[in-house]
Amino acid sequence: MRYAAAYLLAVLGGNASPQLEDIRKILDSVGILCNEDTAKLVIGACEGKDTDKIIENTMKEYGMTSGQSTGSERIEEPASASVVLMTQFSTGNESDETDDDDPNGDSDF
């Protein structure tokens, strides 16, 4: 999910079409080594698509909602965007989510 999050951060920062170096720079800034294959997978899955539409369509598909909370349910909107993007290009291999690319071994973010 860190790759999807980095992609979204680049988009939120005004980069409409993040590339490998953009993802690498964001991940490097928080001490995460960038796996080029995973970053390219995220970029390829999102290339030419409106990230807002990807998020909106996938939230509908998985029954997620966004909106006003009544206070009785737990809302985790920041994670939703990463989950949504991950479902768009899931390979079934979760090995890129281990701490292998985290030199300090202390973060799952």
Short mmCIF file of C-alpha atoms in Angstrom, two decimals:
data_model
loop_
_atom_site.label_atom_id
_atom_site.label_comp_id
_atom_site.label_asym_id
_atom_site.label_seq_id
_atom_site.Cartn_x
_atom_site.Cartn_y
_atom_site.Cartn_z
CA MET A 1 0.00 0.00 0.00
CA ARG A 2 2.93 2.31 0.41
CA TYR A 3 3.32 2.52 -3.36
CA ALA A 4 -0.33 3.42 -3.86
CA ALA A 5 -0.03 5.98 -1.07
CA ALA A 6 3.07 7.49 -2.68
CA TYR A 7 1.26 7.67 -6.03
CA LEU A 8 -1.70 9.42 -4.39
CA LEU A 9 0.59 11.84 -2.56
CA ALA A 10 2.19 12.80 -5.87
CA VAL A 11 -1.25 13.35 -7.42
CA LEU A 12 -2.38 15.40 -4.42
CA GLY A 13 0.80 17.42 -4.77
CA GLY A 14 -0.23 18.46 -8.28
CA ASN A 15 1.50 15.81 -10.40
CA ALA A 16 -1.26 14.49 -12.66
CA SER A 17 0.89 11.64 -13.98
CA PRO A 18 3.49 10.44 -11.43
CA GLN A 19 6.40 8.43 -12.80
CA LEU A 20 8.88 6.01 -11.21
CA GLU A 21 11.22 8.75 -10.01
CA ASP A 22 8.33 10.58 -8.32
CA ILE A 23 7.32 7.43 -6.40
CA ARG A 24 10.96 6.72 -5.53
CA LYS A 25 11.49 10.26 -4.22
CA ILE A 26 8.44 10.09 -1.96
CA LEU A 27 9.34 6.66 -0.57
CA ASP A 28 12.99 7.62 -0.12
CA SER A 29 11.91 10.69 1.86
CA VAL A 30 10.53 8.40 4.57
CA GLY A 31 13.35 5.85 4.43
CA ILE A 32 11.67 3.20 2.28
CA LEU A 33 13.64 1.61 -0.54
CA CYS A 34 11.63 1.65 -3.76
CA ASN A 35 10.98 -1.64 -5.55
CA GLU A 36 10.86 -0.58 -9.21
CA ASP A 37 8.61 -3.44 -10.30
CA THR A 38 5.97 -2.62 -7.70
CA ALA A 39 6.13 1.09 -8.43
CA LYS A 40 5.76 0.42 -12.17
CA LEU A 41 2.77 -1.83 -11.46
CA VAL A 42 1.02 1.00 -9.61
CA ILE A 43 1.90 3.54 -12.29
CA GLY A 44 0.70 1.22 -15.05
CA ALA A 45 -2.59 0.51 -13.29
CA CYS A 46 -3.32 4.20 -12.84
CA GLU A 47 -1.86 5.58 -16.06
CA GLY A 48 -4.37 7.59 -18.05
CA LYS A 49 -7.06 7.17 -15.41
CA ASP A 50 -8.64 9.74 -13.12
CA THR A 51 -7.67 8.68 -9.58
CA ASP A 52 -10.86 10.21 -8.20
CA LYS A 53 -12.89 7.96 -10.50
CA ILE A 54 -10.82 4.89 -9.58
CA ILE A 55 -11.47 5.58 -5.91
CA GLU A 56 -15.15 6.38 -6.44
CA ASN A 57 -15.86 3.29 -8.58
CA THR A 58 -14.00 0.89 -6.31
CA MET A 59 -15.65 2.29 -3.19
CA LYS A 60 -19.02 1.63 -4.82
CA GLU A 61 -17.92 -1.86 -5.88
CA TYR A 62 -16.87 -2.78 -2.35
CA GLY A 63 -19.76 -1.03 -0.63
CA MET A 64 -17.60 1.64 0.94
CA THR A 65 -19.14 5.02 1.51
CA SER A 66 -17.82 8.44 2.21
CA GLY A 67 -19.80 11.15 3.78
CA GLN A 68 -20.98 12.44 7.07
CA SER A 69 -20.54 10.25 10.11
CA THR A 70 -23.26 9.79 12.68
CA GLY A 71 -20.61 9.05 15.26
CA SER A 72 -21.67 5.43 15.63
CA GLU A 73 -19.45 4.03 12.89
CA ARG A 74 -15.73 4.13 12.47
CA ILE A 75 -14.58 6.04 9.38
CA GLU A 76 -11.12 5.34 7.98
CA GLU A 77 -11.09 7.44 4.83
CA PRO A 78 -7.29 7.90 4.52
CA ALA A 79 -6.77 4.16 4.21
CA SER A 80 -9.63 3.78 1.75
CA ALA A 81 -7.74 5.41 -1.09
CA SER A 82 -4.83 3.00 -0.76
CA VAL A 83 -7.14 0.01 -0.47
CA VAL A 84 -9.00 1.13 -3.54
CA LEU A 85 -5.89 1.54 -5.64
CA MET A 86 -4.46 -1.76 -4.42
CA THR A 87 -7.58 -3.59 -5.61
CA GLN A 88 -7.05 -2.15 -9.09
CA PHE A 89 -3.73 -3.93 -9.59
CA SER A 90 -3.54 -6.67 -6.98
CA THR A 91 -1.23 -9.48 -8.02
CA GLY A 92 -2.16 -11.78 -5.18
CA ASN A 93 1.42 -11.51 -3.92
CA GLU A 94 1.67 -9.54 -0.71
CA SER A 95 5.46 -9.91 -0.40
CA ASP A 96 6.00 -6.26 -1.29
CA GLU A 97 4.21 -5.30 1.91
CA THR A 98 6.82 -6.86 4.18
CA ASP A 99 9.53 -4.90 5.93
CA ASP A 100 12.12 -6.14 3.39
CA ASP A 101 12.20 -2.70 1.81
CA ASP A 102 12.19 -0.90 5.16
CA PRO A 103 15.84 -0.55 6.20
CA ASN A 104 14.91 0.22 9.79
CA GLY A 105 12.35 -2.58 10.03
CA ASP A 106 10.16 -0.44 12.23
CA SER A 107 7.35 0.72 9.99
CA ASP A 108 4.42 -0.83 8.21
CA PHE A 109 3.43 2.49 6.67
#
